[in-house]
mmCIF file of C-alpha atoms and ligand atoms in Angstrom:
data_model
loop_
_atom_site.group_PDB
_atom_site.id
_atom_site.type_symbol
_atom_site.label_atom_id
_atom_site.label_comp_id
_atom_site.label_asym_id
_atom_site.label_seq_id
_atom_site.Cartn_x
_atom_site.Cartn_y
_atom_site.Cartn_z
ATOM 1 C CA UNK X 1 1.211 3.679 -20.391
ATOM 2 C CA UNK X 2 1.689 1.613 -17.266
ATOM 3 C CA UNK X 3 1.966 3.705 -14.119
ATOM 4 C CA UNK X 4 4.593 1.429 -12.612
ATOM 5 C CA UNK X 5 7.099 -0.614 -14.587
ATOM 6 C CA UNK X 6 9.413 -2.851 -12.590
ATOM 7 C CA UNK X 7 12.096 -3.852 -15.069
ATOM 8 C CA UNK X 8 14.241 -6.820 -14.294
ATOM 9 C CA UNK X 9 15.284 -5.696 -10.825
ATOM 10 C CA UNK X 10 17.505 -7.450 -8.353
ATOM 11 C CA UNK X 11 17.525 -6.377 -4.727
ATOM 12 C CA UNK X 12 20.005 -7.725 -2.196
ATOM 13 C CA UNK X 13 20.593 -7.107 1.465
ATOM 14 C CA UNK X 14 24.233 -8.113 1.885
ATOM 15 C CA UNK X 15 24.490 -11.743 0.784
ATOM 16 C CA UNK X 16 20.747 -12.195 0.695
ATOM 17 C CA UNK X 17 19.085 -11.748 -2.696
ATOM 18 C CA UNK X 18 15.514 -10.785 -1.921
ATOM 19 C CA UNK X 19 14.205 -10.042 -5.425
ATOM 20 C CA UNK X 20 15.869 -11.693 -8.393
ATOM 21 C CA UNK X 21 15.462 -10.522 -12.028
ATOM 22 C CA UNK X 22 12.003 -9.392 -11.112
ATOM 23 C CA UNK X 23 9.689 -7.727 -13.635
ATOM 24 C CA UNK X 24 6.070 -6.635 -13.405
ATOM 25 C CA UNK X 25 3.923 -3.734 -14.611
ATOM 26 C CA UNK X 26 0.903 -2.026 -13.152
ATOM 27 C CA UNK X 27 -1.580 0.021 -15.114
ATOM 28 C CA UNK X 28 -3.862 2.325 -13.209
ATOM 29 C CA UNK X 29 -6.930 0.289 -12.628
ATOM 30 C CA UNK X 30 -8.420 -1.938 -9.989
ATOM 31 C CA UNK X 31 -6.896 -3.517 -6.937
ATOM 32 C CA UNK X 32 -3.804 -5.676 -7.220
ATOM 33 C CA UNK X 33 -3.178 -7.872 -4.218
ATOM 34 C CA UNK X 34 0.300 -9.216 -3.514
ATOM 35 C CA UNK X 35 0.460 -12.403 -1.491
ATOM 36 C CA UNK X 36 3.078 -14.978 -0.593
ATOM 37 C CA UNK X 37 4.966 -16.518 2.295
ATOM 38 C CA UNK X 38 6.687 -14.381 4.909
ATOM 39 C CA UNK X 39 10.117 -13.056 3.961
ATOM 40 C CA UNK X 40 9.502 -13.438 0.262
ATOM 41 C CA UNK X 41 10.079 -9.798 -0.683
ATOM 42 C CA UNK X 42 6.585 -8.271 -0.774
ATOM 43 C CA UNK X 43 7.374 -5.298 1.453
ATOM 44 C CA UNK X 44 10.732 -4.892 -0.218
ATOM 45 C CA UNK X 45 9.033 -4.639 -3.615
ATOM 46 C CA UNK X 46 6.710 -1.852 -2.415
ATOM 47 C CA UNK X 47 9.600 -0.068 -0.731
ATOM 48 C CA UNK X 48 11.686 -0.242 -3.917
ATOM 49 C CA UNK X 49 8.774 1.157 -5.927
ATOM 50 C CA UNK X 50 8.674 4.375 -3.971
ATOM 51 C CA UNK X 51 12.398 4.620 -3.498
ATOM 52 C CA UNK X 52 12.631 3.706 0.190
ATOM 53 C CA UNK X 53 15.091 0.965 -0.793
ATOM 54 C CA UNK X 54 17.684 1.232 -3.536
ATOM 55 C CA UNK X 55 17.872 -1.466 -6.191
ATOM 56 C CA UNK X 56 21.016 -3.336 -7.228
ATOM 57 C CA UNK X 57 20.098 -4.055 -10.839
ATOM 58 C CA UNK X 58 17.383 -3.107 -13.307
ATOM 59 C CA UNK X 59 15.110 -0.104 -12.993
ATOM 60 C CA UNK X 60 11.676 0.926 -11.811
ATOM 61 C CA UNK X 61 9.780 3.614 -13.670
ATOM 62 C CA UNK X 62 6.857 5.371 -12.031
ATOM 63 C CA UNK X 63 4.970 7.389 -14.590
ATOM 64 C CA UNK X 64 8.139 7.200 -16.667
ATOM 65 C CA UNK X 65 10.382 8.471 -13.844
ATOM 66 C CA UNK X 66 13.261 6.271 -12.684
ATOM 67 C CA UNK X 67 13.525 5.594 -8.945
ATOM 68 C CA UNK X 68 17.280 5.580 -9.396
ATOM 69 C CA UNK X 69 17.311 9.347 -9.864
ATOM 70 C CA UNK X 70 17.168 11.020 -6.434
ATOM 71 C CA UNK X 71 15.513 14.094 -7.904
ATOM 72 C CA UNK X 72 12.526 11.997 -9.057
ATOM 73 C CA UNK X 73 11.708 10.627 -5.620
ATOM 74 C CA UNK X 74 9.547 13.499 -4.457
ATOM 75 C CA UNK X 75 7.334 13.202 -7.540
ATOM 76 C CA UNK X 76 7.275 9.424 -7.330
ATOM 77 C CA UNK X 77 6.110 9.565 -3.715
ATOM 78 C CA UNK X 78 3.344 11.957 -4.700
ATOM 79 C CA UNK X 79 2.189 9.538 -7.385
ATOM 80 C CA UNK X 80 2.393 6.542 -5.023
ATOM 81 C CA UNK X 81 0.841 7.208 -1.610
ATOM 82 C CA UNK X 82 1.999 4.629 0.916
ATOM 83 C CA UNK X 83 0.514 3.346 4.180
ATOM 84 C CA UNK X 84 2.424 0.910 6.393
ATOM 85 C CA UNK X 85 1.573 -1.699 8.993
ATOM 86 C CA UNK X 86 1.834 0.781 11.816
ATOM 87 C CA UNK X 87 1.394 4.448 11.386
ATOM 88 C CA UNK X 88 2.633 7.217 13.531
ATOM 89 C CA UNK X 89 0.896 10.526 13.179
ATOM 90 C CA UNK X 90 2.786 13.578 14.369
ATOM 91 C CA UNK X 91 2.074 13.308 18.111
ATOM 92 C CA UNK X 92 2.020 17.038 18.825
ATOM 93 C CA UNK X 93 -0.591 17.757 16.134
ATOM 94 C CA UNK X 94 -4.260 16.892 16.149
ATOM 95 C CA UNK X 95 -5.806 14.801 13.375
ATOM 96 C CA UNK X 96 -6.882 17.746 11.247
ATOM 97 C CA UNK X 97 -3.444 19.364 11.421
ATOM 98 C CA UNK X 98 -1.812 16.033 10.590
ATOM 99 C CA UNK X 99 -3.983 15.778 7.500
ATOM 100 C CA UNK X 100 -3.346 19.285 6.173
ATOM 101 C CA UNK X 101 0.397 19.400 6.916
ATOM 102 C CA UNK X 102 1.735 17.934 3.664
ATOM 103 C CA UNK X 103 -0.868 19.424 1.296
ATOM 104 C CA UNK X 104 -0.177 22.910 2.695
ATOM 105 C CA UNK X 105 3.608 22.590 2.880
ATOM 106 C CA UNK X 106 4.396 20.350 -0.071
ATOM 107 C CA UNK X 107 1.579 21.077 -2.517
ATOM 108 C CA UNK X 108 0.965 24.688 -1.527
ATOM 109 C CA UNK X 109 -2.761 24.062 -1.036
ATOM 110 C CA UNK X 110 -4.380 27.035 0.735
ATOM 111 C CA UNK X 111 -5.115 26.142 4.361
ATOM 112 C CA UNK X 112 -8.876 26.674 4.096
ATOM 113 C CA UNK X 113 -9.103 24.416 1.078
ATOM 114 C CA UNK X 114 -6.932 21.782 2.786
ATOM 115 C CA UNK X 115 -9.206 21.866 5.845
ATOM 116 C CA UNK X 116 -12.276 21.291 3.690
ATOM 117 C CA UNK X 117 -10.596 18.417 1.959
ATOM 118 C CA UNK X 118 -9.447 16.951 5.284
ATOM 119 C CA UNK X 119 -13.027 17.037 6.592
ATOM 120 C CA UNK X 120 -14.207 15.360 3.392
ATOM 121 C CA UNK X 121 -11.758 12.488 3.841
ATOM 122 C CA UNK X 122 -12.403 12.258 7.575
ATOM 123 C CA UNK X 123 -16.074 11.759 6.790
ATOM 124 C CA UNK X 124 -15.139 9.142 4.211
ATOM 125 C CA UNK X 125 -13.211 7.114 6.781
ATOM 126 C CA UNK X 126 -15.968 7.652 9.355
ATOM 127 C CA UNK X 127 -13.936 9.759 11.784
ATOM 128 C CA UNK X 128 -15.441 13.216 11.615
ATOM 129 C CA UNK X 129 -15.750 13.280 15.404
ATOM 130 C CA UNK X 130 -12.006 12.774 15.873
ATOM 131 C CA UNK X 131 -10.638 15.830 14.120
ATOM 132 C CA UNK X 132 -9.285 17.336 17.332
ATOM 133 C CA UNK X 133 -7.829 14.075 18.693
ATOM 134 C CA UNK X 134 -4.147 13.314 18.902
ATOM 135 C CA UNK X 135 -2.371 10.115 17.967
ATOM 136 C CA UNK X 136 -2.389 8.592 21.467
ATOM 137 C CA UNK X 137 -6.137 9.229 21.794
ATOM 138 C CA UNK X 138 -6.996 7.035 18.797
ATOM 139 C CA UNK X 139 -7.403 3.268 18.536
ATOM 140 C CA UNK X 140 -5.109 1.346 16.178
ATOM 141 C CA UNK X 141 -7.886 0.996 13.628
ATOM 142 C CA UNK X 142 -8.652 4.707 13.818
ATOM 143 C CA UNK X 143 -4.973 5.536 13.349
ATOM 144 C CA UNK X 144 -4.901 3.422 10.188
ATOM 145 C CA UNK X 145 -8.073 5.038 8.853
ATOM 146 C CA UNK X 146 -6.497 8.463 9.455
ATOM 147 C CA UNK X 147 -3.341 7.248 7.699
ATOM 148 C CA UNK X 148 -5.439 6.297 4.652
ATOM 149 C CA UNK X 149 -7.119 9.707 4.718
ATOM 150 C CA UNK X 150 -3.711 11.365 5.015
ATOM 151 C CA UNK X 151 -2.419 9.481 1.990
ATOM 152 C CA UNK X 152 -5.525 10.403 -0.032
ATOM 153 C CA UNK X 153 -5.046 14.092 0.837
ATOM 154 C CA UNK X 154 -2.070 14.103 -1.558
ATOM 155 C CA UNK X 155 -4.145 12.902 -4.557
ATOM 156 C CA UNK X 156 -1.997 9.846 -5.278
ATOM 157 C CA UNK X 157 -2.581 7.984 -8.543
ATOM 158 C CA UNK X 158 -2.058 4.745 -6.669
ATOM 159 C CA UNK X 159 -2.074 3.695 -3.022
ATOM 160 C CA UNK X 160 0.591 1.243 -1.850
ATOM 161 C CA UNK X 161 -0.649 -0.543 1.259
ATOM 162 C CA UNK X 162 1.595 -2.886 3.218
ATOM 163 C CA UNK X 163 -0.208 -5.151 5.700
ATOM 164 C CA UNK X 164 -2.096 -2.210 7.070
ATOM 165 C CA UNK X 165 -4.417 -4.369 9.153
ATOM 166 C CA UNK X 166 -1.982 -6.942 10.475
ATOM 167 C CA UNK X 167 -1.381 -5.163 13.787
ATOM 168 C CA UNK X 168 -5.107 -4.803 14.436
ATOM 169 C CA UNK X 169 -7.632 -7.014 16.195
ATOM 170 C CA UNK X 170 -10.302 -8.517 13.907
ATOM 171 C CA UNK X 171 -12.948 -5.918 14.633
ATOM 172 C CA UNK X 172 -10.715 -2.936 13.935
ATOM 173 C CA UNK X 173 -9.263 -4.711 10.980
ATOM 174 C CA UNK X 174 -12.687 -5.172 9.419
ATOM 175 C CA UNK X 175 -13.431 -1.443 9.824
ATOM 176 C CA UNK X 176 -10.278 -0.618 7.889
ATOM 177 C CA UNK X 177 -10.970 -3.236 5.212
ATOM 178 C CA UNK X 178 -14.485 -1.874 4.771
ATOM 179 C CA UNK X 179 -13.021 1.558 3.983
ATOM 180 C CA UNK X 180 -10.630 0.010 1.462
ATOM 181 C CA UNK X 181 -13.466 -1.868 -0.212
ATOM 182 C CA UNK X 182 -15.412 1.351 -0.472
ATOM 183 C CA UNK X 183 -12.434 3.189 -1.979
ATOM 184 C CA UNK X 184 -11.853 0.343 -4.405
ATOM 185 C CA UNK X 185 -15.489 0.642 -5.456
ATOM 186 C CA UNK X 186 -14.906 4.331 -6.128
ATOM 187 C CA UNK X 187 -12.016 3.525 -8.428
ATOM 188 C CA UNK X 188 -9.043 4.280 -6.157
ATOM 189 C CA UNK X 189 -6.219 2.211 -7.590
ATOM 190 C CA UNK X 190 -4.339 0.140 -5.017
ATOM 191 C CA UNK X 191 -1.428 -2.215 -4.688
ATOM 192 C CA UNK X 192 -2.075 -4.148 -1.504
ATOM 193 C CA UNK X 193 0.117 -6.579 0.405
ATOM 194 C CA UNK X 194 -2.166 -8.532 2.706
ATOM 195 C CA UNK X 195 -2.786 -11.842 4.394
ATOM 196 C CA UNK X 196 -6.533 -11.101 4.559
ATOM 197 C CA UNK X 197 -7.705 -13.566 1.960
ATOM 198 C CA UNK X 198 -11.420 -12.892 2.257
ATOM 199 C CA UNK X 199 -10.705 -9.229 1.585
ATOM 200 C CA UNK X 200 -8.454 -10.177 -1.314
ATOM 201 C CA UNK X 201 -11.108 -12.443 -2.755
ATOM 202 C CA UNK X 202 -13.623 -9.638 -2.507
ATOM 203 C CA UNK X 203 -11.686 -6.803 -4.121
ATOM 204 C CA UNK X 204 -8.702 -8.158 -6.051
ATOM 205 C CA UNK X 205 -8.878 -7.662 -9.778
ATOM 206 C CA UNK X 206 -5.396 -9.139 -9.980
ATOM 207 C CA UNK X 207 -3.307 -11.294 -7.649
ATOM 208 C CA UNK X 208 0.457 -11.619 -7.671
ATOM 209 C CA UNK X 209 1.886 -14.605 -5.836
ATOM 210 C CA UNK X 210 5.517 -14.178 -4.813
ATOM 211 C CA UNK X 211 7.770 -16.880 -3.490
ATOM 212 C CA UNK X 212 11.512 -16.822 -2.898
ATOM 213 C CA UNK X 213 11.910 -13.407 -4.506
ATOM 214 C CA UNK X 214 10.231 -14.395 -7.767
ATOM 215 C CA UNK X 215 6.859 -13.789 -9.275
ATOM 216 C CA UNK X 216 5.347 -17.262 -9.357
ATOM 217 C CA UNK X 217 1.894 -16.322 -10.531
ATOM 218 C CA UNK X 218 0.194 -13.234 -11.960
ATOM 219 C CA UNK X 219 -3.507 -13.909 -12.523
ATOM 220 C CA UNK X 220 -6.936 -12.357 -12.138
ATOM 221 C CA UNK X 221 -8.456 -12.403 -8.665
ATOM 222 C CA UNK X 222 -11.159 -14.766 -9.879
ATOM 223 C CA UNK X 223 -8.606 -17.214 -11.271
ATOM 224 C CA UNK X 224 -6.459 -17.114 -8.149
ATOM 225 C CA UNK X 225 -9.269 -18.186 -5.865
ATOM 226 C CA UNK X 226 -10.650 -20.829 -8.192
ATOM 227 C CA UNK X 227 -8.279 -22.567 -10.596
ATOM 228 C CA UNK X 228 -4.958 -21.549 -8.981
ATOM 229 C CA UNK X 229 -6.209 -22.522 -5.546
ATOM 230 C CA UNK X 230 -7.171 -25.919 -6.940
ATOM 231 C CA UNK X 231 -4.420 -26.630 -9.462
ATOM 232 C CA UNK X 232 -1.304 -24.785 -8.315
ATOM 233 C CA UNK X 233 0.376 -26.785 -5.572
ATOM 234 C CA UNK X 234 2.364 -23.812 -4.227
ATOM 235 C CA UNK X 235 -0.706 -21.584 -4.036
ATOM 236 C CA UNK X 236 -2.722 -24.374 -2.431
ATOM 237 C CA UNK X 237 0.018 -24.962 0.138
ATOM 238 C CA UNK X 238 0.225 -21.245 0.936
ATOM 239 C CA UNK X 239 -3.540 -20.898 1.350
ATOM 240 C CA UNK X 240 -3.676 -23.987 3.567
ATOM 241 C CA UNK X 241 -0.816 -22.610 5.644
ATOM 242 C CA UNK X 242 -2.540 -19.314 6.339
ATOM 243 C CA UNK X 243 -5.749 -21.147 7.123
ATOM 244 C CA UNK X 244 -7.862 -20.576 4.027
HETATM 245 N N1 LIG J 301 16.677 -3.635 5.804
HETATM 246 C C1 LIG J 301 16.916 -4.937 5.706
HETATM 247 N N2 LIG J 301 18.150 -5.441 5.947
HETATM 248 C C2 LIG J 301 18.413 -6.762 5.825
HETATM 249 N N3 LIG J 301 17.520 -7.675 5.434
HETATM 250 C C3 LIG J 301 16.268 -7.247 5.173
HETATM 251 C C4 LIG J 301 15.901 -5.869 5.294
HETATM 252 N N4 LIG J 301 14.600 -5.736 4.968
HETATM 253 C C5 LIG J 301 14.172 -6.981 4.660
HETATM 254 N N5 LIG J 301 15.162 -7.881 4.773
HETATM 255 C C6 LIG J 301 15.068 -9.327 4.484
HETATM 256 O O1 LIG J 301 14.564 -9.454 3.159
HETATM 257 C C7 LIG J 301 13.659 -10.538 3.066
HETATM 258 C C8 LIG J 301 12.348 -10.055 2.499
HETATM 259 O O2 LIG J 301 11.740 -9.193 3.424
HETATM 260 P P1 LIG J 301 10.324 -8.535 3.182
HETATM 261 O O3 LIG J 301 10.068 -7.650 4.364
HETATM 262 O O4 LIG J 301 10.279 -7.915 1.854
HETATM 263 O O5 LIG J 301 9.372 -9.811 3.210
HETATM 264 P P2 LIG J 301 7.791 -9.902 3.154
HETATM 265 O O6 LIG J 301 7.423 -10.737 1.982
HETATM 266 O O7 LIG J 301 7.207 -8.542 3.223
HETATM 267 O O8 LIG J 301 7.450 -10.732 4.490
HETATM 268 P P3 LIG J 301 6.233 -10.604 5.527
HETATM 269 O O9 LIG J 301 5.071 -11.328 4.896
HETATM 270 O O10 LIG J 301 6.732 -11.300 6.735
HETATM 271 O O11 LIG J 301 5.965 -9.143 5.753
HETATM 272 C C9 LIG J 301 13.568 -11.130 4.459
HETATM 273 O O12 LIG J 301 14.401 -12.243 4.527
HETATM 274 C C10 LIG J 301 14.053 -10.029 5.366
HETATM 275 O O13 LIG J 301 14.672 -10.553 6.507
HETATM 276 MG MG1 LIG J 302 6.136 -7.499 4.644
#
């Protein structure tokens, strides 16, 4: 069964229809990259998937659970871990305490076990030395790596990542992308909105191209960067625009 089924949804903000009769499914494998011009509904789609925005028509099922049912949202958010463009860790807690907070309080993981797991993920994102640091003592790239570790602490089936490197300078951004590539290699399933085309080309097993609230193209990563780039005028225009 597909983990996420977006079934013919329409999403409006007032008079503005952002997603129109939009359908797509995601099974749990690989990295799906979502690209498209600014304002086209990419963030809105991710936010609808984990119930941060309500939908006006249609339905979204996550592991068979409808996002329209309030009581499903907690489970849905456990299945879909999400990391945003900017992340704010709880400022009064150090990194380790930030990481164990939800597992201990929401999953009931024993504290000792949560600490071990937190140290495992801190090592994975290369930040073992920062376990006692607080939010304002970390660089932007470090904050995003901690945010990824924090999402992984909850054992999500899929990670939803929305432009998580776009507020970072190139060096920090490449550190974060390296971690994502590594996780992708380990089989962590991700749905990634990004403008980082070299990253996308490297890891995407599937690329969705959105424009004007519709799914224009849904192809393999390899096809997107070869035939679509060459033959699809809208894709070519988009890639030229963002400098690829
Ligand atoms: N809460 C909101 N209220 C009103 N309009 C909104 C809201 N959130 C998004 N929009 C509008 O919906 C449209 C789609 O926004 P969205 O953030 O999904 O675009 P995007 O594809 O993620 O763009 P970008 O690449 O710039 O991040 C935009 O026109 C935006 O102004
Ligand atoms: Mg966006």
